[in-house]
Short mmCIF file of C-alpha atoms in Angstrom, two decimals:
data_model
loop_
_atom_site.label_atom_id
_atom_site.label_comp_id
_atom_site.label_asym_id
_atom_site.label_seq_id
_atom_site.Cartn_x
_atom_site.Cartn_y
_atom_site.Cartn_z
CA UNK A 165 -29.44 6.87 -24.18
CA UNK A 166 -28.49 8.75 -21.08
CA UNK A 167 -27.46 5.42 -19.50
CA UNK A 168 -25.32 4.67 -22.50
CA UNK A 169 -23.71 8.10 -22.32
CA UNK A 170 -22.86 7.45 -18.62
CA UNK A 171 -21.48 4.09 -19.33
CA UNK A 172 -19.24 5.55 -22.13
CA UNK A 173 -18.10 8.42 -19.73
CA UNK A 174 -17.15 5.82 -17.12
CA UNK A 175 -15.35 3.68 -19.63
CA UNK A 176 -13.26 6.82 -20.72
CA UNK A 177 -12.49 7.72 -17.11
CA UNK A 178 -11.36 4.24 -16.22
CA UNK A 179 -9.34 4.05 -19.49
CA UNK A 180 -7.55 7.42 -18.50
CA UNK A 181 -7.02 6.09 -14.94
CA UNK A 182 -5.32 2.86 -16.30
CA UNK A 183 -3.16 4.90 -18.68
CA UNK A 184 -2.12 7.24 -15.87
CA UNK A 185 -1.27 4.32 -13.79
CA UNK A 186 1.06 2.84 -16.56
CA UNK A 187 2.61 6.23 -17.37
CA UNK A 188 3.19 7.35 -13.82
CA UNK A 189 4.95 3.83 -13.18
CA UNK A 190 7.15 4.20 -16.29
CA UNK A 191 8.02 7.84 -16.09
CA UNK A 192 7.41 8.95 -12.64
CA UNK A 193 4.65 11.40 -11.61
CA UNK A 194 6.61 14.68 -12.16
CA UNK A 195 7.88 13.55 -15.69
CA UNK A 196 4.56 12.38 -16.86
CA UNK A 197 2.68 14.86 -18.78
CA UNK A 198 -1.23 15.06 -19.47
CA UNK A 199 -0.24 14.50 -23.25
CA UNK A 200 1.65 11.32 -22.37
CA UNK A 201 -1.33 9.97 -20.62
CA UNK A 202 -3.95 10.98 -23.25
CA UNK A 203 -1.79 9.33 -25.82
CA UNK A 204 -1.44 6.19 -23.81
CA UNK A 205 -5.17 6.09 -23.42
CA UNK A 206 -5.98 6.80 -27.15
CA UNK A 207 -7.74 9.96 -26.04
CA UNK A 208 -7.22 13.73 -26.09
CA UNK A 209 -6.17 16.23 -23.48
CA UNK A 210 -9.63 17.62 -23.59
CA UNK A 211 -10.99 14.20 -22.45
CA UNK A 212 -8.65 14.29 -19.42
CA UNK A 213 -9.85 17.90 -18.52
CA UNK A 214 -13.43 16.77 -18.97
CA UNK A 215 -12.96 14.22 -16.09
CA UNK A 216 -10.12 15.72 -14.06
CA UNK A 217 -9.24 19.21 -13.03
CA UNK A 218 -5.46 18.60 -13.48
CA UNK A 219 -2.76 16.06 -13.09
CA UNK A 220 -2.95 16.11 -9.26
CA UNK A 221 -6.66 15.25 -9.52
CA UNK A 222 -5.92 12.51 -12.01
CA UNK A 223 -3.17 11.17 -9.62
CA UNK A 224 -5.44 11.27 -6.57
CA UNK A 225 -8.23 9.43 -8.41
CA UNK A 226 -5.83 6.81 -9.40
CA UNK A 227 -4.76 6.25 -5.84
CA UNK A 228 -8.41 6.37 -4.59
CA UNK A 229 -9.22 3.55 -6.93
CA UNK A 230 -7.09 1.17 -4.83
CA UNK A 231 -7.60 0.46 -1.20
CA UNK A 232 -4.12 0.77 0.40
CA UNK A 233 -3.20 -2.59 2.03
CA UNK A 234 -2.33 -0.94 5.25
CA UNK A 235 -5.95 0.39 5.30
CA UNK A 236 -7.35 -2.96 4.33
CA UNK A 237 -5.67 -4.61 7.34
CA UNK A 238 -7.59 -2.65 9.87
CA UNK A 239 -10.95 -4.15 8.61
CA UNK A 240 -9.21 -7.53 8.23
CA UNK A 241 -8.18 -7.52 11.83
CA UNK A 242 -11.72 -7.45 12.93
CA UNK A 243 -12.35 -10.76 11.08
CA UNK A 244 -9.51 -12.29 13.00
CA UNK A 245 -10.84 -11.40 16.38
CA UNK A 246 -11.04 -14.95 17.67
CA UNK A 247 -7.37 -15.65 17.01
CA UNK A 248 -4.74 -15.38 19.80
CA UNK A 249 -3.13 -11.87 19.61
CA UNK A 250 0.26 -12.95 18.34
CA UNK A 251 -1.30 -15.08 15.62
CA UNK A 252 -3.58 -12.29 14.54
CA UNK A 253 -0.53 -10.01 14.30
CA UNK A 254 1.38 -12.50 12.14
CA UNK A 255 -1.69 -13.17 9.99
CA UNK A 256 -2.23 -9.42 9.38
CA UNK A 257 1.30 -8.84 8.25
CA UNK A 258 1.06 -11.97 6.09
CA UNK A 259 -2.20 -10.54 4.58
CA UNK A 260 -0.59 -7.25 3.52
CA UNK A 261 2.36 -8.88 1.94
CA UNK A 262 0.13 -11.40 0.08
CA UNK A 263 -2.08 -8.59 -1.11
CA UNK A 264 0.95 -6.71 -2.63
CA UNK A 265 2.44 -9.80 -4.19
CA UNK A 266 -0.78 -11.17 -5.74
CA UNK A 267 -2.74 -7.94 -6.77
CA UNK A 268 -0.77 -6.40 -9.63
CA UNK A 269 -2.67 -3.01 -9.50
CA UNK A 270 -2.21 -2.73 -5.87
CA UNK A 271 1.47 -3.37 -6.21
CA UNK A 272 1.89 -0.93 -9.06
CA UNK A 273 0.04 1.91 -7.27
CA UNK A 274 1.89 1.16 -4.07
CA UNK A 275 5.16 1.49 -5.75
CA UNK A 276 4.25 4.66 -7.50
CA UNK A 277 3.33 6.20 -4.19
CA UNK A 278 6.62 5.01 -2.72
CA UNK A 279 9.17 5.65 -5.42
CA UNK A 280 7.65 7.56 -8.31
CA UNK A 281 6.27 10.64 -6.84
CA UNK A 282 7.94 13.79 -5.49
CA UNK A 283 6.26 14.88 -2.28
CA UNK A 284 6.20 18.67 -3.15
CA UNK A 285 3.57 21.24 -3.72
CA UNK A 286 0.05 19.75 -4.31
CA UNK A 287 1.31 16.17 -3.89
CA UNK A 288 2.52 16.86 -0.44
CA UNK A 289 -0.76 15.60 0.74
CA UNK A 290 0.25 12.09 -0.49
CA UNK A 291 3.20 11.92 1.87
CA UNK A 292 0.96 12.99 4.76
CA UNK A 293 -1.49 10.29 4.03
CA UNK A 294 1.44 7.59 3.75
CA UNK A 295 2.81 8.89 7.00
CA UNK A 296 -0.56 8.70 8.62
CA UNK A 297 -1.16 5.06 7.24
CA UNK A 298 2.23 3.85 8.43
CA UNK A 299 1.45 5.44 12.04
CA UNK A 300 -1.93 3.69 12.14
CA UNK A 301 -0.30 0.35 11.12
CA UNK A 302 2.42 0.78 13.88
CA UNK A 303 -0.32 1.51 16.44
CA UNK A 304 -2.11 -1.61 15.41
CA UNK A 305 1.09 -3.74 15.75
CA UNK A 306 1.65 -2.16 19.10
CA UNK A 307 -1.80 -3.00 20.35
CA UNK A 308 -1.41 -6.67 19.28
CA UNK A 309 2.16 -6.87 20.86
CA UNK A 310 0.55 -5.59 24.12
CA UNK A 311 -2.15 -7.97 23.98
CA UNK A 312 0.12 -10.94 23.20
CA UNK A 313 2.48 -9.96 25.89
CA UNK A 314 -0.46 -10.05 28.41
CA UNK A 315 -1.80 -13.44 26.81
CA UNK A 316 1.69 -15.13 27.37
CA UNK A 317 2.28 -13.35 30.73
CA UNK A 318 5.54 -11.90 29.03
CA UNK A 319 7.40 -8.74 30.14
CA UNK A 320 8.85 -7.19 26.94
CA UNK A 321 12.48 -6.29 26.97
CA UNK A 322 11.45 -2.84 25.59
CA UNK A 323 8.65 -0.51 25.38
CA UNK A 324 5.83 -1.92 23.28
CA UNK A 325 5.90 0.98 20.86
CA UNK A 326 9.55 0.52 20.28
CA UNK A 327 8.96 -3.20 19.63
CA UNK A 328 6.29 -2.33 17.19
CA UNK A 329 8.53 -0.10 15.28
CA UNK A 330 11.03 -2.98 14.93
CA UNK A 331 8.25 -5.14 13.44
CA UNK A 332 7.32 -2.32 11.16
CA UNK A 333 10.93 -1.83 10.03
CA UNK A 334 11.29 -5.40 9.10
CA UNK A 335 8.07 -5.13 7.14
CA UNK A 336 9.09 -1.97 5.31
CA UNK A 337 12.56 -2.90 4.60
CA UNK A 338 11.66 -6.30 3.04
CA UNK A 339 8.91 -4.82 1.09
CA UNK A 340 11.14 -2.13 -0.25
CA UNK A 341 13.91 -4.56 -1.06
CA UNK A 342 11.37 -6.78 -2.87
CA UNK A 343 9.97 -3.89 -4.83
CA UNK A 344 13.50 -2.65 -5.86
CA UNK A 345 14.58 -6.10 -6.99
CA UNK A 346 11.36 -6.68 -8.87
CA UNK A 347 10.35 -9.58 -6.73
CA UNK A 348 13.59 -11.66 -6.73
CA UNK A 349 12.68 -13.41 -3.34
CA UNK A 350 9.56 -14.78 -1.87
CA UNK A 351 8.22 -11.89 -0.02
CA UNK A 352 5.72 -13.58 2.11
CA UNK A 353 7.98 -16.50 3.18
CA UNK A 354 11.02 -14.34 3.89
CA UNK A 355 8.95 -11.78 5.83
CA UNK A 356 7.20 -14.55 7.99
CA UNK A 357 10.63 -16.02 8.88
CA UNK A 358 12.29 -12.65 9.82
CA UNK A 359 9.25 -11.43 11.83
CA UNK A 360 8.87 -14.74 13.59
CA UNK A 361 12.73 -14.49 14.54
CA UNK A 362 12.07 -11.08 15.80
CA UNK A 363 9.15 -12.11 17.89
CA UNK A 364 11.11 -14.97 19.43
CA UNK A 365 13.89 -12.52 20.29
CA UNK A 366 11.22 -10.45 22.20
CA UNK A 367 10.47 -13.60 24.20
CA UNK A 368 7.24 -14.71 22.62
CA UNK A 369 6.37 -18.39 22.29
CA UNK A 370 5.24 -19.13 18.75
#
């Protein structure tokens, strides 16, 4: 009986998180109410308060349920250790883009975090986490560019950190355009072509 009760509680919690994901995506976080989410889940506000302290806690639980693609790439890079540095960099960018394109939940939560939340009050921490993730990703790109330049005996035309910011700007810009246009172009193919052109411009041999 205790196991059944726990399974029921877990099912209710997941149902609330699913509903929150849909409502936050449709209305934005600030405009979504707990009543909206409860109604979408076929539950009561009391059920929400049983599992979550408030809307911020519900939002954070929804975010925690999905591993951010920029966090995944750190562990993914370890499995690519045998690749040449430049190929590893290109594969990592390709992996993040493919994850966002192919995984609907990851894409939806990623879009909520980018466009459907106001980074104020208790949700300011979400912005800080996003900035930290982007900084870590840029540092990873910089490390791979340094290693690739050494591997090809290349003197980069700019500081590695600046070059890494350029790669990240292409990545971010294309991703945002793809999200805003609801996937009207092939994100993976266009990103690969644009970033490869940028790398050639830095002097790399692909």
